[in-house]
Amino acid sequence: MSATEIAAIILAAGKGTRMKSATHKVLHPIGGRSMIGHLLASLEEVETAQNVVVVGALKEQVEAEVPDAAIAVQEPQLGTGHAVLAAREAMGDFDGDVLILYGDVPFVAPETLRAMIDARREGADLVVLGFRPADPAAYGRLVQNADGSLARIVEFKDANEAERAIGLCNSGVMAADCGHLFALLDRVTNDNAKGEYYLTDIVELAVGDGGRVAVVEAPEAEVMGINSRAELAEAEAIFQARARADAMANGATLIDPESVFFAFDTEVGKDVIIGPNVVFGPGVRISDRVAIHAFSHIEGAEIGPGAVVGPFARLRPGAQLGEGAKVGNFVEVKNAIISAGAKANHLSYIGDAWVGEKANIGAGTITCNYDGFNKYLTVVGDGAFIGSNSTLVPPVTIAAGGLTAAGSVITKDVGPDSIGLARAGQENKEGAAARFRERKAAEKKAGKWPRPDPTAHDKNDG
Ligand code: UD1
Ligand code: MG
């Protein structure tokens, strides 16, 4: 390990009681990605050489979410200083700089972390990330020297009146040299209001040794902590506001930005128009000039240039729309390629399918992709025309230029430029409707069919 490397210790052993959840707090999603996933994405940009997550309960859940991070267990939980010490063994012989983060403070920007590392390398023994919250509430307060460097951090419970009046607060995020960090933590005691080993005490210890502690400041939105479902919703709102602003800044029109929900990885091209009430799950790429109309739900989909989606469309994972393709109202597409210029405009399910260029899928077409055991591919060739209310039973191919008659159940391949017709022929019975009405009216009058009672049915009777 080289001294120019960076590692991260993420504290996540707190119980997270206020979430009232069987899921570990740091696994709750914001914009479709877990809190800890957001943090690790930032750390990837900082290029940390190793990441250690300190957990208490629900270790397996965290392990499964972050397979590339080392997991350290802190049991019992005796404070933030004690939590960092729990990571010591996992840090091995690492001797570079360490960033300390909180698993429930997910939005710390990579630029902020880099600024902290820079300050460390410019000679500060420790670097603390401060912020000025609108309501400083119970945060630890940063007590500065005249030159702006940090003298100590005082926890709200241990603070006097004057200290509580300080607006600059401790976000909890810190940077330090690894060896120095653990040497300082070995000297921390639990002689305070909470009887805990405070990480924050290392500031006063470093300063007492003649060291200098620097403060880097971040906006409040970057260091907000999440302790409850209400705060999770606030974080989601912050995330969405940023994603909407980014999409618009990059050249997309959002007709009603507040009602559009993005995922952490939604890619939006230029001259894209997104209507009201559109929701994106993870894994969506939208090319230029795409229109996504109101009330569409889209995840795991790639949408080609100039394609038109919705209103009321659903694109599920593996949906790929070619240039100028159209997927209209009440159409669901899953694991299917809809090639350039192809259309499925109304009321369809297209799953596990390949649809060729300029093919037309008529209203109400269903691919019967699943038989309860396996899934099968439906192929619709270039320029094929699928009549309304066709039921395509795969594996089946309607070759290029082929056509299916409306209402057909297609179980056999249809050749190129051929027609597949699979429905009963029509028979007209003259005057039969009048006779039917007469008979039914008589039965009704005689009370032959009383109102059905499903509650009287015995399931054992089949
Ligand atoms: C801590 C800071 C405070 C700061 C605030 C910012 C200390 C002593 N105080 O206070 O200055 O303003 O965060 O939110 O550091 N954790 C463990 N093991 C433990 C205790 C905590 O892993 O034994 C983790 C928690 O899961 C959480 C983080 O550390 O992610 C912070 O713990 P929390 O109890 O919220 O600290 P605060 O008292 O809020
Ligand atoms: Mg807290």
PDB file of N, CA, C and O and ligand atoms in Angstrom, residues 11-14 74 77-80 83 102 104 139-140 155 170-171 194 198 200, ligand 1:
ATOM      1  N   LEU A  11     -19.328   4.244   8.605  1.00  0.00           N
ATOM      2  CA  LEU A  11     -19.972   3.805   9.852  1.00  0.00           C
ATOM      3  C   LEU A  11     -21.450   3.512   9.607  1.00  0.00           C
ATOM      4  O   LEU A  11     -22.175   4.356   9.094  1.00  0.00           O
ATOM      5  N   ALA A  12     -21.840   2.317   9.969  1.00  0.00           N
ATOM      6  CA  ALA A  12     -23.238   1.924   9.745  1.00  0.00           C
ATOM      7  C   ALA A  12     -23.689   0.905  10.785  1.00  0.00           C
ATOM      8  O   ALA A  12     -24.469   0.004  10.491  1.00  0.00           O
ATOM      9  N   ALA A  13     -23.176   1.056  12.008  1.00  0.00           N
ATOM     10  CA  ALA A  13     -23.542   0.074  13.038  1.00  0.00           C
ATOM     11  C   ALA A  13     -24.719   0.533  13.886  1.00  0.00           C
ATOM     12  O   ALA A  13     -25.255  -0.230  14.683  1.00  0.00           O
ATOM     13  N   GLY A  14     -25.117   1.792  13.688  1.00  0.00           N
ATOM     14  CA  GLY A  14     -26.249   2.312  14.459  1.00  0.00           C
ATOM     15  C   GLY A  14     -27.496   1.475  14.193  1.00  0.00           C
ATOM     16  O   GLY A  14     -27.621   0.877  13.124  1.00  0.00           O
ATOM     17  N   GLN A  74     -19.028  -4.116  14.674  1.00  0.00           N
ATOM     18  CA  GLN A  74     -18.886  -3.398  15.938  1.00  0.00           C
ATOM     19  C   GLN A  74     -20.014  -3.862  16.856  1.00  0.00           C
ATOM     20  O   GLN A  74     -21.179  -3.544  16.630  1.00  0.00           O
ATOM     21  N   GLN A  77     -22.211  -1.363  20.346  1.00  0.00           N
ATOM     22  CA  GLN A  77     -21.922  -0.058  19.755  1.00  0.00           C
ATOM     23  C   GLN A  77     -21.693   0.991  20.849  1.00  0.00           C
ATOM     24  O   GLN A  77     -22.611   1.391  21.520  1.00  0.00           O
ATOM     25  N   LEU A  78     -20.427   1.350  20.994  1.00  0.00           N
ATOM     26  CA  LEU A  78     -20.072   2.253  22.094  1.00  0.00           C
ATOM     27  C   LEU A  78     -19.683   3.644  21.625  1.00  0.00           C
ATOM     28  O   LEU A  78     -18.932   4.343  22.293  1.00  0.00           O
ATOM     29  N   GLY A  79     -20.153   4.031  20.443  1.00  0.00           N
ATOM     30  CA  GLY A  79     -19.887   5.387  19.966  1.00  0.00           C
ATOM     31  C   GLY A  79     -19.126   5.407  18.649  1.00  0.00           C
ATOM     32  O   GLY A  79     -18.595   4.391  18.198  1.00  0.00           O
ATOM     33  N   THR A  80     -19.082   6.603  18.041  1.00  0.00           N
ATOM     34  CA  THR A  80     -18.485   6.725  16.701  1.00  0.00           C
ATOM     35  C   THR A  80     -16.977   6.449  16.707  1.00  0.00           C
ATOM     36  O   THR A  80     -16.450   5.883  15.747  1.00  0.00           O
ATOM     37  N   ALA A  83     -16.552   2.830  16.870  1.00  0.00           N
ATOM     38  CA  ALA A  83     -16.929   2.242  15.572  1.00  0.00           C
ATOM     39  C   ALA A  83     -15.754   2.282  14.601  1.00  0.00           C
ATOM     40  O   ALA A  83     -15.490   1.303  13.894  1.00  0.00           O
ATOM     41  N   TYR A 102     -20.476   8.379   7.058  1.00  0.00           N
ATOM     42  CA  TYR A 102     -21.611   7.724   7.707  1.00  0.00           C
ATOM     43  C   TYR A 102     -22.487   7.082   6.621  1.00  0.00           C
ATOM     44  O   TYR A 102     -22.801   7.727   5.621  1.00  0.00           O
ATOM     45  N   ASP A 104     -25.511   6.606   6.621  1.00  0.00           N
ATOM     46  CA  ASP A 104     -26.810   7.261   6.474  1.00  0.00           C
ATOM     47  C   ASP A 104     -26.670   8.739   6.071  1.00  0.00           C
ATOM     48  O   ASP A 104     -27.608   9.508   6.197  1.00  0.00           O
ATOM     49  N   TYR A 139     -26.799  18.811  16.494  1.00  0.00           N
ATOM     50  CA  TYR A 139     -25.501  18.490  15.891  1.00  0.00           C
ATOM     51  C   TYR A 139     -24.351  18.924  16.793  1.00  0.00           C
ATOM     52  O   TYR A 139     -24.478  19.861  17.585  1.00  0.00           O
ATOM     53  N   GLY A 140     -23.203  18.244  16.632  1.00  0.00           N
ATOM     54  CA  GLY A 140     -21.988  18.688  17.303  1.00  0.00           C
ATOM     55  C   GLY A 140     -21.561  20.032  16.724  1.00  0.00           C
ATOM     56  O   GLY A 140     -21.753  20.298  15.544  1.00  0.00           O
ATOM     57  N   GLU A 155     -20.041  18.089  21.477  1.00  0.00           N
ATOM     58  CA  GLU A 155     -21.352  17.496  21.238  1.00  0.00           C
ATOM     59  C   GLU A 155     -22.420  18.364  21.888  1.00  0.00           C
ATOM     60  O   GLU A 155     -22.190  18.977  22.932  1.00  0.00           O
ATOM     61  N   ASN A 170     -20.858  19.874  12.875  1.00  0.00           N
ATOM     62  CA  ASN A 170     -20.083  18.724  12.437  1.00  0.00           C
ATOM     63  C   ASN A 170     -20.961  17.792  11.601  1.00  0.00           C
ATOM     64  O   ASN A 170     -21.983  17.298  12.066  1.00  0.00           O
ATOM     65  N   SER A 171     -20.552  17.541  10.357  1.00  0.00           N
ATOM     66  CA  SER A 171     -21.298  16.598   9.516  1.00  0.00           C
ATOM     67  C   SER A 171     -20.967  15.166   9.917  1.00  0.00           C
ATOM     68  O   SER A 171     -21.709  14.240   9.605  1.00  0.00           O
ATOM     69  N   LYS A 194     -22.856  11.228  27.139  1.00  0.00           N
ATOM     70  CA  LYS A 194     -23.476  10.000  26.645  1.00  0.00           C
ATOM     71  C   LYS A 194     -22.743   8.742  27.084  1.00  0.00           C
ATOM     72  O   LYS A 194     -23.215   7.630  26.820  1.00  0.00           O
ATOM     73  N   TYR A 198     -16.343   9.122  21.645  1.00  0.00           N
ATOM     74  CA  TYR A 198     -16.648  10.042  20.553  1.00  0.00           C
ATOM     75  C   TYR A 198     -15.484  10.117  19.569  1.00  0.00           C
ATOM     76  O   TYR A 198     -14.360  10.431  19.951  1.00  0.00           O
ATOM     77  N   THR A 200     -15.240  12.477  17.595  1.00  0.00           N
ATOM     78  CA  THR A 200     -14.975  13.919  17.564  1.00  0.00           C
ATOM     79  C   THR A 200     -13.879  14.344  18.544  1.00  0.00           C
ATOM     80  O   THR A 200     -13.249  15.384  18.365  1.00  0.00           O
TER      81      THR A 200
HETATM   82  C1  UD1 B   1     -22.524  12.421  15.356  1.00  0.00           C
HETATM   83  C2  UD1 B   1     -21.388  13.354  15.777  1.00  0.00           C
HETATM   84  C3  UD1 B   1     -21.883  14.805  15.774  1.00  0.00           C
HETATM   85  C4  UD1 B   1     -22.397  15.152  14.402  1.00  0.00           C
HETATM   86  C5  UD1 B   1     -23.468  14.175  13.964  1.00  0.00           C
HETATM   87  C6  UD1 B   1     -23.799  14.418  12.524  1.00  0.00           C
HETATM   88  C7  UD1 B   1     -19.987  12.090  17.337  1.00  0.00           C
HETATM   89  C8  UD1 B   1     -19.655  11.858  18.736  1.00  0.00           C
HETATM   90  N1  UD1 B   1     -20.949  12.983  17.109  1.00  0.00           N
HETATM   91  O1  UD1 B   1     -23.517  12.526  16.370  1.00  0.00           O
HETATM   92  O2  UD1 B   1     -20.837  15.685  16.116  1.00  0.00           O
HETATM   93  O3  UD1 B   1     -22.915  16.478  14.391  1.00  0.00           O
HETATM   94  O4  UD1 B   1     -23.009  12.806  14.077  1.00  0.00           O
HETATM   95  O5  UD1 B   1     -24.897  13.614  12.156  1.00  0.00           O
HETATM   96  O6  UD1 B   1     -19.368  11.511  16.457  1.00  0.00           O
HETATM   97  N2  UD1 B   1     -22.373   4.676  14.609  1.00  0.00           N
HETATM   98  C9  UD1 B   1     -21.765   3.438  14.674  1.00  0.00           C
HETATM   99  N3  UD1 B   1     -21.452   2.905  15.887  1.00  0.00           N
HETATM  100  C10 UD1 B   1     -21.706   3.563  17.038  1.00  0.00           C
HETATM  101  C11 UD1 B   1     -22.343   4.824  16.972  1.00  0.00           C
HETATM  102  C12 UD1 B   1     -22.656   5.354  15.751  1.00  0.00           C
HETATM  103  O7  UD1 B   1     -21.505   2.827  13.636  1.00  0.00           O
HETATM  104  O8  UD1 B   1     -21.388   3.014  18.108  1.00  0.00           O
HETATM  105  C13 UD1 B   1     -22.702   5.234  13.293  1.00  0.00           C
HETATM  106  C14 UD1 B   1     -24.190   5.375  13.068  1.00  0.00           C
HETATM  107  O9  UD1 B   1     -24.692   4.237  12.396  1.00  0.00           O
HETATM  108  C15 UD1 B   1     -24.280   6.623  12.195  1.00  0.00           C
HETATM  109  C16 UD1 B   1     -23.067   7.436  12.596  1.00  0.00           C
HETATM  110  O10 UD1 B   1     -22.177   6.540  13.231  1.00  0.00           O
HETATM  111  O11 UD1 B   1     -24.146   6.309  10.823  1.00  0.00           O
HETATM  112  C17 UD1 B   1     -23.416   8.591  13.515  1.00  0.00           C
HETATM  113  O12 UD1 B   1     -23.984   8.091  14.708  1.00  0.00           O
HETATM  114  P1  UD1 B   1     -25.076   8.904  15.510  1.00  0.00           P
HETATM  115  O13 UD1 B   1     -25.440   8.109  16.692  1.00  0.00           O
HETATM  116  O14 UD1 B   1     -26.159   9.363  14.611  1.00  0.00           O
HETATM  117  O15 UD1 B   1     -24.206  10.159  15.985  1.00  0.00           O
HETATM  118  P2  UD1 B   1     -24.777  11.508  16.538  1.00  0.00           P
HETATM  119  O16 UD1 B   1     -24.993  11.376  17.984  1.00  0.00           O
HETATM  120  O17 UD1 B   1     -25.872  12.003  15.701  1.00  0.00           O
END
